[in-house]
PDB file of C-alpha atoms in Angstrom:
ATOM      1  CA  MET A   9      20.106 -25.468 -23.134  1.00 61.00           C
ATOM      2  CA  ARG A  10      16.823 -25.192 -21.152  1.00 75.00           C
ATOM      3  CA  LEU A  11      16.731 -23.820 -17.469  1.00 77.00           C
ATOM      4  CA  ARG A  12      16.672 -27.443 -16.227  1.00 78.00           C
ATOM      5  CA  HIS A  13      19.418 -28.664 -18.289  1.00 79.00           C
ATOM      6  CA  ILE A  14      21.563 -25.668 -16.849  1.00 80.00           C
ATOM      7  CA  GLU A  15      20.524 -26.457 -13.355  1.00 82.00           C
ATOM      8  CA  VAL A  16      21.820 -30.095 -13.939  1.00 82.00           C
ATOM      9  CA  PHE A  17      24.731 -29.229 -15.513  1.00 80.00           C
ATOM     10  CA  HIS A  18      25.630 -26.907 -13.104  1.00 80.00           C
ATOM     11  CA  ALA A  19      25.101 -29.287 -10.135  1.00 82.00           C
ATOM     12  CA  ILE A  20      27.293 -32.123 -11.553  1.00 82.00           C
ATOM     13  CA  MET A  21      30.069 -29.206 -12.404  1.00 82.00           C
ATOM     14  CA  GLN A  22      29.970 -28.887  -8.628  1.00 81.00           C
ATOM     15  CA  ALA A  23      29.455 -31.919  -7.216  1.00 82.00           C
ATOM     16  CA  GLY A  24      31.531 -34.042  -9.592  1.00 80.00           C
ATOM     17  CA  THR A  25      29.126 -36.857  -9.525  1.00 83.00           C
ATOM     18  CA  ILE A  26      25.438 -37.926 -10.418  1.00 86.00           C
ATOM     19  CA  SER A  27      24.689 -38.536  -6.837  1.00 86.00           C
ATOM     20  CA  GLY A  28      26.067 -35.510  -5.427  1.00 83.00           C
ATOM     21  CA  ALA A  29      24.380 -33.514  -8.015  1.00 83.00           C
ATOM     22  CA  ALA A  30      21.082 -35.217  -7.129  1.00 85.00           C
ATOM     23  CA  GLN A  31      21.642 -34.319  -3.565  1.00 87.00           C
ATOM     24  CA  LEU A  32      22.022 -30.654  -4.283  1.00 83.00           C
ATOM     25  CA  LEU A  33      18.907 -30.512  -6.419  1.00 85.00           C
ATOM     26  CA  HIS A  34      16.732 -32.739  -4.254  1.00 87.00           C
ATOM     27  CA  ILE A  35      15.907 -35.096  -6.981  1.00 88.00           C
ATOM     28  CA  SER A  36      16.571 -38.647  -7.669  1.00 89.00           C
ATOM     29  CA  GLN A  37      19.821 -39.909  -9.593  1.00 87.00           C
ATOM     30  CA  PRO A  38      17.971 -41.389 -12.269  1.00 89.00           C
ATOM     31  CA  ALA A  39      16.126 -37.904 -13.115  1.00 88.00           C
ATOM     32  CA  VAL A  40      19.695 -36.361 -13.070  1.00 85.00           C
ATOM     33  CA  THR A  41      21.134 -38.892 -15.750  1.00 86.00           C
ATOM     34  CA  LYS A  42      18.085 -38.435 -17.682  1.00 89.00           C
ATOM     35  CA  VAL A  43      18.218 -34.777 -17.943  1.00 85.00           C
ATOM     36  CA  LEU A  44      22.052 -34.815 -18.519  1.00 84.00           C
ATOM     37  CA  GLN A  45      21.437 -37.155 -21.515  1.00 86.00           C
ATOM     38  CA  HIS A  46      18.757 -35.277 -23.145  1.00 86.00           C
ATOM     39  CA  CYS A  47      20.900 -31.928 -22.809  1.00 83.00           C
ATOM     40  CA  GLU A  48      23.868 -33.844 -24.496  1.00 83.00           C
ATOM     41  CA  LEU A  49      21.447 -34.867 -27.143  1.00 85.00           C
ATOM     42  CA  GLN A  50      20.149 -31.318 -27.874  1.00 83.00           C
ATOM     43  CA  LEU A  51      23.632 -29.590 -27.833  1.00 83.00           C
ATOM     44  CA  GLY A  52      25.129 -32.403 -30.163  1.00 85.00           C
ATOM     45  CA  LEU A  53      28.098 -33.103 -28.232  1.00 84.00           C
ATOM     46  CA  PRO A  54      29.202 -35.070 -24.986  1.00 86.00           C
ATOM     47  CA  LEU A  55      29.860 -32.841 -21.841  1.00 85.00           C
ATOM     48  CA  PHE A  56      31.301 -35.725 -19.911  1.00 85.00           C
ATOM     49  CA  ASP A  57      33.323 -38.613 -20.067  1.00 85.00           C
ATOM     50  CA  ARG A  58      32.261 -41.901 -18.333  1.00 80.00           C
ATOM     51  CA  VAL A  59      35.117 -43.670 -17.214  1.00 78.00           C
ATOM     52  CA  ARG A  60      34.598 -46.546 -14.619  1.00 74.00           C
ATOM     53  CA  GLY A  61      31.247 -45.074 -13.392  1.00 69.00           C
ATOM     54  CA  LYS A  62      32.903 -41.541 -12.982  1.00 77.00           C
ATOM     55  CA  LEU A  63      32.152 -38.216 -14.692  1.00 81.00           C
ATOM     56  CA  TYR A  64      35.098 -36.364 -16.337  1.00 83.00           C
ATOM     57  CA  PRO A  65      34.115 -32.832 -17.554  1.00 85.00           C
ATOM     58  CA  THR A  66      35.295 -32.508 -21.376  1.00 87.00           C
ATOM     59  CA  PRO A  67      36.901 -29.435 -22.698  1.00 87.00           C
ATOM     60  CA  GLU A  68      33.852 -28.088 -24.262  1.00 86.00           C
ATOM     61  CA  ALA A  69      32.032 -28.678 -20.488  1.00 81.00           C
ATOM     62  CA  HIS A  70      34.717 -26.414 -18.899  1.00 84.00           C
ATOM     63  CA  ARG A  71      34.126 -23.782 -21.419  1.00 84.00           C
ATOM     64  CA  LEU A  72      30.363 -23.877 -21.141  1.00 81.00           C
ATOM     65  CA  PHE A  73      30.641 -23.804 -17.296  1.00 81.00           C
ATOM     66  CA  VAL A  74      32.303 -20.328 -17.066  1.00 81.00           C
ATOM     67  CA  GLU A  75      29.338 -18.810 -18.834  1.00 80.00           C
ATOM     68  CA  ILE A  76      26.748 -21.046 -17.346  1.00 79.00           C
ATOM     69  CA  ASP A  77      28.265 -20.338 -13.835  1.00 79.00           C
ATOM     70  CA  LYS A  78      27.622 -16.482 -14.495  1.00 78.00           C
ATOM     71  CA  LEU A  79      24.172 -17.474 -15.400  1.00 77.00           C
ATOM     72  CA  ASN A  80      23.271 -19.708 -12.475  1.00 73.00           C
ATOM     73  CA  ARG A  81      24.257 -16.648 -10.363  1.00 73.00           C
ATOM     74  CA  ASP A  82      21.983 -14.488 -11.912  1.00 73.00           C
ATOM     75  CA  LEU A  83      19.377 -16.885 -11.460  1.00 73.00           C
ATOM     76  CA  VAL A  84      20.178 -17.256  -7.844  1.00 67.00           C
ATOM     77  CA  SER A  85      19.700 -13.454  -7.395  1.00 61.00           C
ATOM     78  CA  ILE A  86      16.393 -13.574  -9.282  1.00 70.00           C
ATOM     79  CA  ARG A  87      14.873 -16.091  -6.989  1.00 69.00           C
ATOM     80  CA  ARG A  88      16.317 -14.241  -4.107  1.00 58.00           C
ATOM     81  CA  LEU A  89      14.608 -10.970  -5.261  1.00 56.00           C
ATOM     82  CA  ALA A  90      11.322 -12.985  -5.920  1.00 64.00           C
ATOM     83  CA  ALA A  91      11.047 -14.337  -2.721  1.00 59.00           C
ATOM     84  CA  SER A  92      11.610 -10.671  -1.266  1.00 52.00           C
ATOM     85  CA  LEU A  93       9.084  -9.278  -3.529  1.00 55.00           C
ATOM     86  CA  ARG A  94       6.701 -12.225  -2.451  1.00 59.00           C
ATOM     87  CA  SER A  95       7.186 -11.355   1.630  1.00 52.00           C
ATOM     88  CA  GLY A  96       7.406  -8.065   1.104  1.00 48.00           C
ATOM     89  CA  GLU A  97      11.137  -7.386   2.465  1.00 49.00           C
ATOM     90  CA  SER A  98      13.088  -4.424   1.717  1.00 51.00           C
ATOM     91  CA  GLU A  99      10.251  -2.614  -0.150  1.00 70.00           C
ATOM     92  CA  ARG A 100       9.699   0.963   0.551  1.00 83.00           C
ATOM     93  CA  VAL A 101       6.333   2.150   0.455  1.00 90.00           C
ATOM     94  CA  ARG A 102       5.635   6.144   0.128  1.00 92.00           C
ATOM     95  CA  LEU A 103       2.209   7.237   1.496  1.00 95.00           C
ATOM     96  CA  VAL A 104       0.900  10.644   1.193  1.00 95.00           C
ATOM     97  CA  ALA A 105      -2.447  11.624   2.989  1.00 94.00           C
ATOM     98  CA  THR A 106      -4.335  15.231   3.938  1.00 91.00           C
ATOM     99  CA  PRO A 107      -3.431  15.942   7.175  1.00 87.00           C
ATOM    100  CA  THR A 108      -6.975  14.804   8.467  1.00 85.00           C
ATOM    101  CA  LEU A 109      -6.390  11.124   7.345  1.00 89.00           C
ATOM    102  CA  GLY A 110      -2.847  11.521   8.526  1.00 87.00           C
ATOM    103  CA  ALA A 111      -3.960  11.697  12.018  1.00 84.00           C
ATOM    104  CA  ALA A 112      -7.159   9.752  12.067  1.00 86.00           C
ATOM    105  CA  VAL A 113      -6.961   6.545   9.549  1.00 91.00           C
ATOM    106  CA  ILE A 114      -3.138   5.855   9.294  1.00 92.00           C
ATOM    107  CA  PRO A 115      -1.698   5.011  12.852  1.00 92.00           C
ATOM    108  CA  ALA A 116      -4.225   1.923  13.205  1.00 91.00           C
ATOM    109  CA  ALA A 117      -3.432   0.650   9.889  1.00 93.00           C
ATOM    110  CA  MET A 118       0.593   1.324  10.271  1.00 93.00           C
ATOM    111  CA  THR A 119       0.560  -0.624  13.451  1.00 93.00           C
ATOM    112  CA  ARG A 120      -0.679  -3.763  11.508  1.00 93.00           C
ATOM    113  CA  TRP A 121       1.426  -3.288   8.534  1.00 91.00           C
ATOM    114  CA  CYS A 122       4.635  -2.913  10.356  1.00 90.00           C
ATOM    115  CA  ALA A 123       3.807  -6.121  12.314  1.00 91.00           C
ATOM    116  CA  ALA A 124       3.276  -7.851   8.695  1.00 88.00           C
ATOM    117  CA  PHE A 125       6.197  -6.534   7.123  1.00 86.00           C
ATOM    118  CA  PRO A 126       9.049  -5.974   9.494  1.00 85.00           C
ATOM    119  CA  ASP A 127      11.649  -5.681   7.084  1.00 82.00           C
ATOM    120  CA  SER A 128       9.700  -3.056   4.550  1.00 84.00           C
ATOM    121  CA  HIS A 129      10.203   0.715   5.042  1.00 87.00           C
ATOM    122  CA  CYS A 130       7.502   3.225   4.501  1.00 90.00           C
ATOM    123  CA  SER A 131       7.689   7.060   4.244  1.00 92.00           C
ATOM    124  CA  LEU A 132       4.683   8.976   5.419  1.00 93.00           C
ATOM    125  CA  ALA A 133       3.896  12.593   4.668  1.00 93.00           C
ATOM    126  CA  THR A 134       1.126  15.029   4.700  1.00 92.00           C
ATOM    127  CA  HIS A 135      -0.068  17.433   1.889  1.00 91.00           C
ATOM    128  CA  HIS A 136      -3.292  18.986   0.516  1.00 88.00           C
ATOM    129  CA  THR A 137      -5.006  17.140  -2.361  1.00 89.00           C
ATOM    130  CA  ARG A 138      -3.428  19.420  -4.894  1.00 89.00           C
ATOM    131  CA  GLU A 139       0.353  18.572  -3.664  1.00 92.00           C
ATOM    132  CA  ILE A 140      -0.649  14.897  -3.396  1.00 93.00           C
ATOM    133  CA  VAL A 141      -1.854  14.871  -7.119  1.00 93.00           C
ATOM    134  CA  SER A 142       1.319  16.106  -8.494  1.00 92.00           C
ATOM    135  CA  ALA A 143       3.491  13.997  -5.859  1.00 91.00           C
ATOM    136  CA  LEU A 144       1.883  11.137  -7.434  1.00 91.00           C
ATOM    137  CA  LEU A 145       2.343  12.133 -11.151  1.00 90.00           C
ATOM    138  CA  LEU A 146       6.134  12.788 -10.648  1.00 87.00           C
ATOM    139  CA  GLY A 147       6.407   9.575  -9.134  1.00 88.00           C
ATOM    140  CA  GLU A 148       7.331  10.911  -5.574  1.00 89.00           C
ATOM    141  CA  ALA A 149       4.578   9.030  -3.975  1.00 91.00           C
ATOM    142  CA  ASP A 150       2.858   5.480  -4.510  1.00 92.00           C
ATOM    143  CA  LEU A 151      -0.248   6.163  -2.981  1.00 94.00           C
ATOM    144  CA  ALA A 152      -2.482   8.449  -1.139  1.00 96.00           C
ATOM    145  CA  LEU A 153      -5.585   9.028   0.822  1.00 96.00           C
ATOM    146  CA  SER A 154      -7.784  12.331   0.249  1.00 95.00           C
ATOM    147  CA  LEU A 155     -11.202  13.209   0.931  1.00 93.00           C
ATOM    148  CA  GLN A 156     -11.498  14.313  -2.374  1.00 92.00           C
ATOM    149  CA  ASP A 157     -11.534  12.778  -5.920  1.00 93.00           C
ATOM    150  CA  PRO A 158      -9.306  15.121  -8.226  1.00 92.00           C
ATOM    151  CA  HIS A 159     -10.954  13.822 -11.394  1.00 92.00           C
ATOM    152  CA  HIS A 160      -7.324  13.702 -13.175  1.00 92.00           C
ATOM    153  CA  PRO A 161      -6.955  11.494 -16.119  1.00 91.00           C
ATOM    154  CA  GLY A 162      -3.487  10.627 -14.671  1.00 91.00           C
ATOM    155  CA  ILE A 163      -4.906   9.574 -11.091  1.00 93.00           C
ATOM    156  CA  LYS A 164      -6.873   6.412 -10.392  1.00 94.00           C
ATOM    157  CA  ALA A 165      -9.332   7.165  -7.469  1.00 96.00           C
ATOM    158  CA  GLU A 166     -10.992   4.277  -5.454  1.00 95.00           C
ATOM    159  CA  VAL A 167     -13.278   4.540  -2.723  1.00 96.00           C
ATOM    160  CA  LEU A 168     -12.244   2.645   0.604  1.00 96.00           C
ATOM    161  CA  ALA A 169     -14.947   4.066   2.948  1.00 96.00           C
ATOM    162  CA  SER A 170     -17.912   6.454   3.059  1.00 95.00           C
ATOM    163  CA  GLY A 171     -19.536   8.199   5.685  1.00 94.00           C
ATOM    164  CA  ALA A 172     -21.185  11.691   6.314  1.00 93.00           C
ATOM    165  CA  MET A 173     -20.331  15.103   7.646  1.00 91.00           C
ATOM    166  CA  MET A 174     -20.763  15.248  11.598  1.00 93.00           C
ATOM    167  CA  ALA A 175     -21.414  18.048  13.718  1.00 92.00           C
ATOM    168  CA  LEU A 176     -19.389  18.433  16.818  1.00 94.00           C
ATOM    169  CA  CYS A 177     -21.081  20.339  19.938  1.00 94.00           C
ATOM    170  CA  PRO A 178     -19.594  21.307  22.879  1.00 93.00           C
ATOM    171  CA  LEU A 179     -21.075  19.866  25.910  1.00 92.00           C
ATOM    172  CA  GLY A 180     -23.492  22.440  27.544  1.00 90.00           C
ATOM    173  CA  SER A 181     -24.679  23.863  24.133  1.00 93.00           C
ATOM    174  CA  PRO A 182     -28.301  23.666  22.814  1.00 92.00           C
ATOM    175  CA  GLU A 183     -27.265  21.136  19.995  1.00 91.00           C
ATOM    176  CA  ALA A 184     -25.515  18.942  22.488  1.00 92.00           C
ATOM    177  CA  ALA A 185     -28.749  18.556  24.456  1.00 90.00           C
ATOM    178  CA  GLY A 186     -30.491  17.109  21.449  1.00 88.00           C
ATOM    179  CA  VAL A 187     -29.971  13.546  19.903  1.00 87.00           C
ATOM    180  CA  GLY A 188     -30.271  12.298  16.121  1.00 90.00           C
ATOM    181  CA  PRO A 189     -29.252  14.483  13.252  1.00 92.00           C
ATOM    182  CA  LEU A 190     -28.445  18.210  13.622  1.00 90.00           C
ATOM    183  CA  SER A 191     -30.640  20.352  11.057  1.00 88.00           C
ATOM    184  CA  VAL A 192     -28.741  23.502   9.874  1.00 83.00           C
ATOM    185  CA  ASN A 193     -31.573  25.361  10.732  1.00 83.00           C
ATOM    186  CA  ASP A 194     -31.155  24.662  14.556  1.00 86.00           C
ATOM    187  CA  ILE A 195     -27.283  25.651  14.802  1.00 86.00           C
ATOM    188  CA  LYS A 196     -27.392  28.404  17.572  1.00 87.00           C
ATOM    189  CA  THR A 197     -23.780  28.163  18.864  1.00 88.00           C
ATOM    190  CA  GLU A 198     -20.990  30.141  17.714  1.00 86.00           C
ATOM    191  CA  LEU A 199     -19.718  28.150  14.476  1.00 87.00           C
ATOM    192  CA  ILE A 200     -16.267  27.535  13.836  1.00 89.00           C
ATOM    193  CA  GLY A 201     -15.792  27.214  10.063  1.00 86.00           C
ATOM    194  CA  LEU A 202     -13.210  25.826   7.417  1.00 84.00           C
ATOM    195  CA  GLY A 203     -11.370  27.848   4.813  1.00 77.00           C
ATOM    196  CA  ALA A 204     -13.311  28.849   1.618  1.00 70.00           C
ATOM    197  CA  ASP A 205     -10.869  26.441  -0.193  1.00 74.00           C
ATOM    198  CA  ASP A 206     -12.212  23.464   1.453  1.00 77.00           C
ATOM    199  CA  PRO A 207     -14.205  21.595  -1.237  1.00 74.00           C
ATOM    200  CA  LEU A 208     -16.475  19.758   1.914  1.00 76.00           C
ATOM    201  CA  SER A 209     -16.888  23.065   3.384  1.00 77.00           C
ATOM    202  CA  ASP A 210     -18.409  24.464   0.300  1.00 78.00           C
ATOM    203  CA  VAL A 211     -20.613  20.976   0.033  1.00 76.00           C
ATOM    204  CA  VAL A 212     -21.881  21.993   3.669  1.00 78.00           C
ATOM    205  CA  GLN A 213     -22.444  25.483   2.819  1.00 78.00           C
ATOM    206  CA  SER A 214     -24.632  24.472  -0.174  1.00 78.00           C
ATOM    207  CA  ALA A 215     -26.641  22.292   1.803  1.00 75.00           C
ATOM    208  CA  ALA A 216     -27.314  25.088   4.228  1.00 76.00           C
ATOM    209  CA  GLU A 217     -28.058  27.642   1.647  1.00 78.00           C
ATOM    210  CA  ALA A 218     -30.708  25.053  -0.113  1.00 78.00           C
ATOM    211  CA  GLN A 219     -32.486  25.049   3.677  1.00 75.00           C
ATOM    212  CA  GLY A 220     -32.439  28.971   3.382  1.00 74.00           C
ATOM    213  CA  ARG A 221     -29.919  29.270   6.421  1.00 73.00           C
ATOM    214  CA  PRO A 222     -26.521  30.128   5.021  1.00 74.00           C
ATOM    215  CA  LEU A 223     -23.791  29.464   7.450  1.00 75.00           C
ATOM    216  CA  HIS A 224     -21.766  32.526   8.949  1.00 78.00           C
ATOM    217  CA  SER A 225     -18.531  31.927  10.875  1.00 81.00           C
ATOM    218  CA  ARG A 226     -16.180  34.654  12.485  1.00 84.00           C
ATOM    219  CA  LEU A 227     -13.682  32.012  13.357  1.00 87.00           C
ATOM    220  CA  THR A 228     -12.186  29.924  10.163  1.00 87.00           C
ATOM    221  CA  VAL A 229      -9.516  27.535  10.356  1.00 88.00           C
ATOM    222  CA  GLN A 230      -7.574  25.185   7.800  1.00 85.00           C
ATOM    223  CA  THR A 231      -7.512  21.881   9.420  1.00 86.00           C
ATOM    224  CA  TYR A 232     -10.250  19.770  10.710  1.00 89.00           C
ATOM    225  CA  GLN A 233      -8.097  18.657  13.568  1.00 90.00           C
ATOM    226  CA  LEU A 234      -7.751  22.464  14.753  1.00 91.00           C
ATOM    227  CA  ALA A 235     -11.628  22.769  14.350  1.00 91.00           C
ATOM    228  CA  ARG A 236     -12.262  19.787  16.593  1.00 93.00           C
ATOM    229  CA  ALA A 237      -9.401  21.123  19.105  1.00 93.00           C
ATOM    230  CA  LEU A 238     -11.508  24.158  19.500  1.00 93.00           C
ATOM    231  CA  VAL A 239     -14.959  22.606  20.046  1.00 94.00           C
ATOM    232  CA  GLU A 240     -13.146  20.328  22.712  1.00 94.00           C
ATOM    233  CA  ALA A 241     -11.856  23.569  24.335  1.00 93.00           C
ATOM    234  CA  GLY A 242     -15.514  25.120  24.442  1.00 92.00           C
ATOM    235  CA  VAL A 243     -14.900  27.870  22.007  1.00 92.00           C
ATOM    236  CA  GLY A 244     -17.811  26.906  19.611  1.00 91.00           C
ATOM    237  CA  MET A 245     -19.192  24.166  17.414  1.00 91.00           C
ATOM    238  CA  THR A 246     -18.054  22.899  13.866  1.00 92.00           C
ATOM    239  CA  VAL A 247     -18.885  20.383  11.269  1.00 91.00           C
ATOM    240  CA  VAL A 248     -16.177  17.955  10.101  1.00 92.00           C
ATOM    241  CA  ASP A 249     -15.598  15.026   8.254  1.00 92.00           C
ATOM    242  CA  PRO A 250     -16.654  11.468  10.154  1.00 94.00           C
ATOM    243  CA  PHE A 251     -12.987  10.476  10.729  1.00 93.00           C
ATOM    244  CA  THR A 252     -11.948  13.502  12.506  1.00 92.00           C
ATOM    245  CA  ALA A 253     -15.358  13.016  14.328  1.00 93.00           C
ATOM    246  CA  ALA A 254     -14.356   9.506  15.386  1.00 92.00           C
ATOM    247  CA  SER A 255     -11.153  10.696  17.104  1.00 89.00           C
ATOM    248  CA  ALA A 256     -12.815  13.645  19.135  1.00 91.00           C
ATOM    249  CA  ASP A 257     -13.064  13.302  23.058  1.00 91.00           C
ATOM    250  CA  ARG A 258     -16.424  12.461  23.839  1.00 90.00           C
ATOM    251  CA  SER A 259     -16.248  13.631  27.301  1.00 92.00           C
ATOM    252  CA  ARG A 260     -15.900  17.192  26.068  1.00 92.00           C
ATOM    253  CA  LEU A 261     -18.330  17.072  23.105  1.00 93.00           C
ATOM    254  CA  SER A 262     -21.397  15.633  21.551  1.00 94.00           C
ATOM    255  CA  LEU A 263     -21.275  14.156  18.012  1.00 94.00           C
ATOM    256  CA  ARG A 264     -24.600  14.471  15.857  1.00 93.00           C
ATOM    257  CA  PRO A 265     -24.950  13.791  12.235  1.00 92.00           C
ATOM    258  CA  LEU A 266     -25.737  16.703   9.946  1.00 88.00           C
ATOM    259  CA  ALA A 267     -28.998  17.019   8.481  1.00 86.00           C
ATOM    260  CA  PRO A 268     -29.448  17.202   5.603  1.00 83.00           C
ATOM    261  CA  ALA A 269     -26.776  14.476   5.217  1.00 87.00           C
ATOM    262  CA  VAL A 270     -23.543  15.487   3.424  1.00 87.00           C
ATOM    263  CA  PRO A 271     -21.783  12.072   2.268  1.00 91.00           C
ATOM    264  CA  VAL A 272     -17.934  12.175   2.387  1.00 92.00           C
ATOM    265  CA  HIS A 273     -15.806   9.296   0.670  1.00 95.00           C
ATOM    266  CA  LEU A 274     -12.611   8.420   1.656  1.00 96.00           C
ATOM    267  CA  TYR A 275     -10.405   7.726  -1.569  1.00 96.00           C
ATOM    268  CA  LEU A 276      -7.057   5.854  -2.247  1.00 96.00           C
ATOM    269  CA  LEU A 277      -5.479   7.983  -4.883  1.00 96.00           C
ATOM    270  CA  SER A 278      -2.718   6.169  -7.138  1.00 94.00           C
ATOM    271  CA  ALA A 279      -0.811   7.046 -10.486  1.00 92.00           C
ATOM    272  CA  ALA A 280      -3.022   5.573 -13.331  1.00 90.00           C
ATOM    273  CA  ASN A 281      -0.140   3.752 -14.971  1.00 86.00           C
ATOM    274  CA  ALA A 282       1.636   2.444 -11.947  1.00 82.00           C
ATOM    275  CA  PRO A 283       0.384  -0.935 -10.241  1.00 84.00           C
ATOM    276  CA  LEU A 284       0.931  -1.086  -6.551  1.00 85.00           C
ATOM    277  CA  ALA A 285       3.336  -3.377  -5.190  1.00 83.00           C
ATOM    278  CA  GLN A 286       2.202  -6.331  -2.809  1.00 81.00           C
ATOM    279  CA  THR A 287       3.483  -4.377   0.266  1.00 84.00           C
ATOM    280  CA  SER A 288       1.311  -1.398  -0.971  1.00 89.00           C
ATOM    281  CA  ARG A 289      -1.512  -3.434  -1.828  1.00 90.00           C
ATOM    282  CA  ARG A 290      -1.513  -4.889   1.750  1.00 90.00           C
ATOM    283  CA  LEU A 291      -1.171  -1.165   3.324  1.00 93.00           C
ATOM    284  CA  VAL A 292      -4.520  -0.208   1.344  1.00 94.00           C
ATOM    285  CA  LYS A 293      -6.170  -3.212   2.680  1.00 95.00           C
ATOM    286  CA  TYR A 294      -5.487  -2.413   6.409  1.00 95.00           C
ATOM    287  CA  LEU A 295      -6.135   1.645   5.477  1.00 95.00           C
ATOM    288  CA  GLY A 296      -9.582   0.347   4.312  1.00 95.00           C
ATOM    289  CA  GLU A 297     -10.410  -1.517   7.398  1.00 95.00           C
ATOM    290  CA  ALA A 298      -9.026   1.171   9.675  1.00 94.00           C
ATOM    291  CA  ALA A 299     -11.240   3.909   8.161  1.00 94.00           C
ATOM    292  CA  ARG A 300     -14.414   1.348   8.249  1.00 94.00           C
ATOM    293  CA  LEU A 301     -13.585   0.643  11.885  1.00 93.00           C
ATOM    294  CA  SER A 302     -13.347   4.300  12.543  1.00 92.00           C
ATOM    295  CA  LEU A 303     -16.572   4.891  10.878  1.00 92.00           C
ATOM    296  CA  GLU A 304     -18.225   2.065  12.912  1.00 91.00           C
ATOM    297  CA  SER A 305     -17.137   3.946  16.211  1.00 89.00           C
ATOM    298  CA  LEU A 306     -19.938   6.527  15.286  1.00 87.00           C
ATOM    299  CA  ALA A 307     -22.644   4.275  15.549  1.00 80.00           C
ATOM    300  CA  PRO A 308     -25.065   5.568  18.356  1.00 71.00           C
TER     301      PRO A 308
END
C-alpha cells in the first residue's frame, strides 16, 4: 500500500463514510473513492462491503487497520518532528567561543537568535582554541568561534569576518594624540602584552621585529579583555583584536590601527563530518552579522 492509500483507508475507518473521510483529509469525495478503489485493486481484495451506499469494513480491513493505525501514528509523529525541525523548536545548540569573542560578538547575535527561536535552547561556553577543537571532535559542541584556524583535518573552518589588530591608547598618551595608523616604531607608552602562547601576539611581535623594533612588556595578561581594562584604567597601552577594540570605552582611550597592519579573521569552527542544523545555521548568520557590525563601528 502506498502512503496515500494508507491515509485514505485510515480516514475511512475512522469516519465510517466516504464523505467523512473526505472532510478529514480535506479532499473531494470522488478523490477518496478513486484512491480506495485503487488500493483494493492493488491488494487484490475488497476492504469494504457496500450496502445501500454505506461502507462496512471487511474482516481483512479490521486486521489491516490494527497495523495501519500504528503506522499512521508514526507518520503523525514524523510530520510533527519535521515541522519542529523546520521551525527550529525544541532544538539545542551548543556554542563555544574564546573568551574574547564570547564577550564581544555573541551577546548581540544571541539577542536576535532568542527572538527568532523562542522554543529552542542554547548552551554557551568559553574555552581556548585547543579545548574548542577537542570539544568539537568529541561531539560536546556543535559550533565554535575563534580567531585561530586550527588547521585540523577533522575541523571545518569558515571565515565570518575579517579586520586588523588595533592599538588601544590611554587618553593623554603620545599615541592617543596622533591620528591614523600607529607604527610600532612610535610606541612610547608602557605596553601591556599578551601571553607568549597567544598566536596573534606572536604575529604582532614578528611584525615589530621586521621593523627592527621588538616589543617588550613588563606586564603580560592572558586575555584581551583584561588588557583593554588595564588601558581604560590608564595603566598603559596594548594591541588587541578588532572585536575587543570595538567594545572599548572610547571616553577613556583612543583607537588606532597598528602599522604594519596585522590581519585578524573570525573563524566559525565545526566538526567536518557534522552538518549544522537549521537553528545553528541561523545563529551563524547572526554571529557573522554581529561581527561585521562590530568592525564597522571602528571606522573613523
